[in-house]
Coordinates of C-alpha atoms in Angstrom, one line a residue:
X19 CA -6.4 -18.4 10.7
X20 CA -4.5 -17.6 13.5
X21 CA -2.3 -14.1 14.6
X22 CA 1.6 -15.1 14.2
X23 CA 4.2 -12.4 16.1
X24 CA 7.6 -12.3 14.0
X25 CA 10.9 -11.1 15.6
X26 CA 11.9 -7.5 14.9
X27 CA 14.1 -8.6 11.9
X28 CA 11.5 -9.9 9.8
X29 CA 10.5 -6.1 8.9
X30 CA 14.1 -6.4 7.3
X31 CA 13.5 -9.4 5.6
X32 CA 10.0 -8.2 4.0
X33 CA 11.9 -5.4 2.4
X34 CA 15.0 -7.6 1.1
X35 CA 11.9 -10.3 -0.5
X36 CA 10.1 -7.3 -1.9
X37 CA 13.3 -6.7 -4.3
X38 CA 14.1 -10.2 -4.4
X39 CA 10.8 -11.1 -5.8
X40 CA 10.8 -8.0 -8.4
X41 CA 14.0 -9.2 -9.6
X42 CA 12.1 -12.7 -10.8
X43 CA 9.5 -11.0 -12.9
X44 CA 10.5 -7.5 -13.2
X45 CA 8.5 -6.3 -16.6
X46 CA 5.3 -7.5 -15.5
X47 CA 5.3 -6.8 -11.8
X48 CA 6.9 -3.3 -13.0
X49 CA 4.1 -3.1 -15.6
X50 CA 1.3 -3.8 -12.9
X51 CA 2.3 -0.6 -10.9
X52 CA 1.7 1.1 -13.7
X53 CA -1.5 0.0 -14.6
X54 CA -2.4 0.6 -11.1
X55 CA -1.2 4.1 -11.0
X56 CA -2.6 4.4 -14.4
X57 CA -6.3 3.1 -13.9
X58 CA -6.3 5.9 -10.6
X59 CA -5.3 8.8 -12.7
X60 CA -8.0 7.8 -15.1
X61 CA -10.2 7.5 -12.3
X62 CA -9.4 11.2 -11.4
X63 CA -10.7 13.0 -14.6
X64 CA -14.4 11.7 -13.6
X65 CA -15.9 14.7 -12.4
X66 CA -16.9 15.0 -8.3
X67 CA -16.5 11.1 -7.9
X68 CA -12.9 10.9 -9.1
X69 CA -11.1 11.1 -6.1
X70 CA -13.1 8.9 -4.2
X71 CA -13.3 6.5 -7.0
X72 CA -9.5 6.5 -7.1
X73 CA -9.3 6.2 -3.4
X74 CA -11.9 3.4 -3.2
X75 CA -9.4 1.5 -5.9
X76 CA -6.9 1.1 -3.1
X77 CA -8.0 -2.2 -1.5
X78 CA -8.8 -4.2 -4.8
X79 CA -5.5 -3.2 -6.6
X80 CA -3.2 -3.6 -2.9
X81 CA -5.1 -7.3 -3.4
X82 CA -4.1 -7.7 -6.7
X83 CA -0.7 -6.9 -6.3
X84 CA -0.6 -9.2 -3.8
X85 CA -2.1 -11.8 -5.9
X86 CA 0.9 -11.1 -8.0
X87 CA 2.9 -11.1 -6.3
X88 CA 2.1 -15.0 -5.1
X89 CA 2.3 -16.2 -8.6
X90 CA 5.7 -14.2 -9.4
X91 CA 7.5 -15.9 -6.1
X92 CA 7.0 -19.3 -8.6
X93 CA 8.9 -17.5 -11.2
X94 CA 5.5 -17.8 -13.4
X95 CA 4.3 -14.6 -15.1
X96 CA 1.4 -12.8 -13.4
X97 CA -1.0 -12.0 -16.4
X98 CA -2.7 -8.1 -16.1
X99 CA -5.8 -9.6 -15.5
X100 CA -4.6 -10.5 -11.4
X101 CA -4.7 -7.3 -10.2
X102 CA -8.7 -7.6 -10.8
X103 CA -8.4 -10.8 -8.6
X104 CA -10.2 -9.6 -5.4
X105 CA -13.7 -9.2 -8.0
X106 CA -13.2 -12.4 -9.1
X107 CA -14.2 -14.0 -6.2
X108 CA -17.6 -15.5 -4.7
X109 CA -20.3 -12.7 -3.8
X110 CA -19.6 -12.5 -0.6
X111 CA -15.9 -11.9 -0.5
X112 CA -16.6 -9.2 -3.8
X113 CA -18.7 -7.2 -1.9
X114 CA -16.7 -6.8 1.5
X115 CA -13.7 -6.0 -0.8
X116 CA -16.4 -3.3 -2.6
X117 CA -17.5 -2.2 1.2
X118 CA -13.1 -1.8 2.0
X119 CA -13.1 0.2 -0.9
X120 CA -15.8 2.7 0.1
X121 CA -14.9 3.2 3.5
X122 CA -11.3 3.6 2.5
X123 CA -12.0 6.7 0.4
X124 CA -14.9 7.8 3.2
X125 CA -11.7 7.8 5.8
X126 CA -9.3 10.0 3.5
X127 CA -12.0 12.1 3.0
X128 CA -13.0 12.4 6.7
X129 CA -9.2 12.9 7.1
X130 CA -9.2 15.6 4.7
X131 CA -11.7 17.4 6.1
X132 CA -11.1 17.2 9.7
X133 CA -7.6 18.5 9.1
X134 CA -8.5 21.0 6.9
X135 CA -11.1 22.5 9.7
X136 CA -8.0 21.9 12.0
X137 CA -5.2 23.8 10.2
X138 CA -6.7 26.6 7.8
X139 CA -4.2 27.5 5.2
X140 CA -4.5 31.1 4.0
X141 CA -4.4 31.0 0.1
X142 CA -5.5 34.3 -0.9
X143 CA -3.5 36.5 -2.6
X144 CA -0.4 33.4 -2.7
X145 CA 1.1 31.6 -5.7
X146 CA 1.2 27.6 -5.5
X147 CA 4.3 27.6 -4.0
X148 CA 4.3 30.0 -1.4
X149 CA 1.2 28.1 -0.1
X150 CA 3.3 24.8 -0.5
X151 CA 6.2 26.8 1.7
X152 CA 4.0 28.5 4.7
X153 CA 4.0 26.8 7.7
X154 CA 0.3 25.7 7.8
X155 CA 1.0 23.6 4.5
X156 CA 3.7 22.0 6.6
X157 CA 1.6 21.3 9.6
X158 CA -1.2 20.0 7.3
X159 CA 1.2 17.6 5.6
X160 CA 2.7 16.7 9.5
X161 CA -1.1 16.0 10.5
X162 CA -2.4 13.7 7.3
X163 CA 0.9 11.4 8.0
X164 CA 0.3 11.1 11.7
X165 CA -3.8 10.6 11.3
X166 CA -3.3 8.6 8.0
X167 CA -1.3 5.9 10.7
X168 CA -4.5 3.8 12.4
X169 CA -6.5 3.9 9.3
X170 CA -2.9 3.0 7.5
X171 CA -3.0 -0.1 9.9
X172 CA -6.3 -1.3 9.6
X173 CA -6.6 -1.5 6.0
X174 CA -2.8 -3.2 5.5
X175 CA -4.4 -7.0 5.7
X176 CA -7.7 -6.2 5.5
X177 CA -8.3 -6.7 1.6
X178 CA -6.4 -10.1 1.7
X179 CA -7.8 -11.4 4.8
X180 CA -11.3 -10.7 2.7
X181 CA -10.2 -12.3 -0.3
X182 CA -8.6 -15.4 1.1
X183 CA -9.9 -15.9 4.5
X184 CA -13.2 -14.8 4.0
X185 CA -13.4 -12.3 6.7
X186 CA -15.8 -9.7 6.8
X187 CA -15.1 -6.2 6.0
X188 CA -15.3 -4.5 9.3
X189 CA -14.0 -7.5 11.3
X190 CA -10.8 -7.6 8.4
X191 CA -10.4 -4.0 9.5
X192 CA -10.1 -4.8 13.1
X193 CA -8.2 -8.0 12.6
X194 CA -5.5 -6.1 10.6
X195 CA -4.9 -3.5 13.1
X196 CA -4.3 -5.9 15.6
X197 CA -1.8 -7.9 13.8
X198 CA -0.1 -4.5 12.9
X199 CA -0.3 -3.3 16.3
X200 CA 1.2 -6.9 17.8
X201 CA 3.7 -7.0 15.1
X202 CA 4.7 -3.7 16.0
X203 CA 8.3 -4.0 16.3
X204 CA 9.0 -5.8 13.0
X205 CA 6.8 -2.9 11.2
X206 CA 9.2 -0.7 12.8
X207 CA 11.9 -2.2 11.5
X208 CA 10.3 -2.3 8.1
X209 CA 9.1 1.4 8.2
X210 CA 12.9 2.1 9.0
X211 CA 14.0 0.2 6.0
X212 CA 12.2 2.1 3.4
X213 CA 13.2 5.7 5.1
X214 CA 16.9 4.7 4.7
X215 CA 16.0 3.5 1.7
X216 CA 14.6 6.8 0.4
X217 CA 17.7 7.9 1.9
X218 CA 19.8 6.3 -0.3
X219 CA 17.7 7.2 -3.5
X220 CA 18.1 11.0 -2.5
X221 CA 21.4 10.5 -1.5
X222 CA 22.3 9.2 -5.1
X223 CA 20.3 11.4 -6.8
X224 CA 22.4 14.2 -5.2
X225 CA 26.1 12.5 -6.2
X226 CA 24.3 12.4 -9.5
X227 CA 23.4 15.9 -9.5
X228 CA 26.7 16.7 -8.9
X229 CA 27.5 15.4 -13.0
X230 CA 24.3 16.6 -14.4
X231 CA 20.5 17.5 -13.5
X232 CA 19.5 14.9 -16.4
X233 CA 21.2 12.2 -14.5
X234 CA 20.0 13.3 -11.5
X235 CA 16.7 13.1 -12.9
X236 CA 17.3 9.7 -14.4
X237 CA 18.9 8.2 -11.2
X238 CA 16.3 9.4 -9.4
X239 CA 12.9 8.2 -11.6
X240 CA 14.8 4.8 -11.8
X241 CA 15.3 4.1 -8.2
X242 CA 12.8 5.6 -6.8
X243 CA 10.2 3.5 -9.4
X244 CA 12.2 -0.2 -8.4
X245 CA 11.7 0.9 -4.7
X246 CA 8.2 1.8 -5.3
X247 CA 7.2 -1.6 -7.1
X248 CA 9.5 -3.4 -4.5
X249 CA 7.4 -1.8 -1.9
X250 CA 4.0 -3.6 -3.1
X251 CA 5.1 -6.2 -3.8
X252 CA 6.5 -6.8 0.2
X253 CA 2.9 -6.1 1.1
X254 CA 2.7 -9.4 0.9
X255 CA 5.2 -10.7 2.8
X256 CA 4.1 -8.9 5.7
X257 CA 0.3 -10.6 5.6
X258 CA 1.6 -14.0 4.7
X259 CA 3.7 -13.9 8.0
X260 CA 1.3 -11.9 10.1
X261 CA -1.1 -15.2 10.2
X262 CA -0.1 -18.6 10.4
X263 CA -3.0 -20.6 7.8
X264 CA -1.5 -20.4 4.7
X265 CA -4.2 -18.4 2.4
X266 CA -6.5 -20.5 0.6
X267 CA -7.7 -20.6 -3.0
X268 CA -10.2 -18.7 -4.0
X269 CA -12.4 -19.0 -7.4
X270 CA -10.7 -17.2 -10.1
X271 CA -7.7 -15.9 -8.1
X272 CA -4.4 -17.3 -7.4

């Protein structure tokens, strides 16, 4: 396994495969989100633990999806049970994926904390939305997306660099923001895609507004869902090229 840079417009090209390869298998890479999204708001309703059950979900489903992803690019149909692929591994390669999972939800809740001791927001005596409106809410929201960056970058390849390299969990961590951080330009380029693509959505939303809210409201939920799945399913795309060994088979994954 070796680091591989890619020219700037390769962040274009992971976006453009990303729809490409939705368009092969649409239902079931659609229907894979969904369990996803599903199985964390499940994971929510457990009392105390939900959030960091949901959060520690993150590195096994981004795998799965992946996995899917793999088996979709053949035009073949990618079966529910994938997105479980990084636990059906060998021991080893389970539990750094298990280890990924807790310190992924320890780091959004270090986050959390750390910017809520940083930026207080005042909430007595204010309704939902005029807490959502002040400008601490707004610097709060500002501060999760900038901190959220590094730990963003270390966990992108770290779950498939586990499943199909081996790689141990703290070493995948460090391995994956390197090849983030040296691939820089193309994940700029990427990053750009996806805000003009958001763009677009609310840009299209508003024509659609201009006909009917219930449009709007469809135009929206349809696009922004296809852009959503599209943007898992690139996740791929941007480990496969970030390394040049192709990634091997693994028992009981694709």
């Amino acid at each position: 396994m070796k680091l591989n840079i890619v020219p700037a417009a390769r962040g274009f090209q992971w976006v453009q495969l990303g729809f490409r390869t939705f368009l092969k298998q649409p239902l079931a890479l659609a229907a894979l989100v969904f369990l996803y999204a599903t199985l964390g708001l499940a994971m929510l309703v457990v009392p105390l633990l939900g959030p960091f059950l949901a959060c520690a979900l993150v590195p096994v489903a981004t795998l799965g999806l992946m996995a899917a992803t793999r088996v979709a690019q053949e035009s073949a149909f990618p079966m529910p049970t994938v997105l479980f692929t990084g636990l059906r591994a060998s021991r080893e390669r389970v539990r750094a994926m298990l280890a990924l999972g807790a310190f992924y939800a320890a780091a959004i809740l270090v986050l959390a904390i750390v910017v809520a001791l940083l930026v207080p927001v005042p909430a007595e005596g204010k309704t939902a939305m005029e807490i959502a409106q002040s400008d601490e809410f707004r610097l709060r929201v500002t501060l999760t997306a900038v901190f959220y960056i590094p730990f963003s970058l270390a966990f992108w390849h770290a779950p498939a660099l586990v499943h199909w390299h081996g790689v141990p969990a703290v070493k995948s961590l460090f391995f994956s923001f390197v090849a983030c951080i040296r691939n820089l330009r193309a994940f700029a380029m990427y990053a750009l895609a996806w805000v003009g693509i958001a763009i677009a959505v609310l840009a299209a939303s508003g024509v659609a507004a201009a006909v009917s809210q219930v449009l709007a409201a469809v135009v929206f939920g349809a696009t922004s869902t296809i852009a959503t799945i599209a943007f898992y399913i690139s996740l791929y795309f941007t480990f496969r090229d970030s390394f040049l060994d192709d990634p091997e088979e693994t028992p009981g994954g694709p």
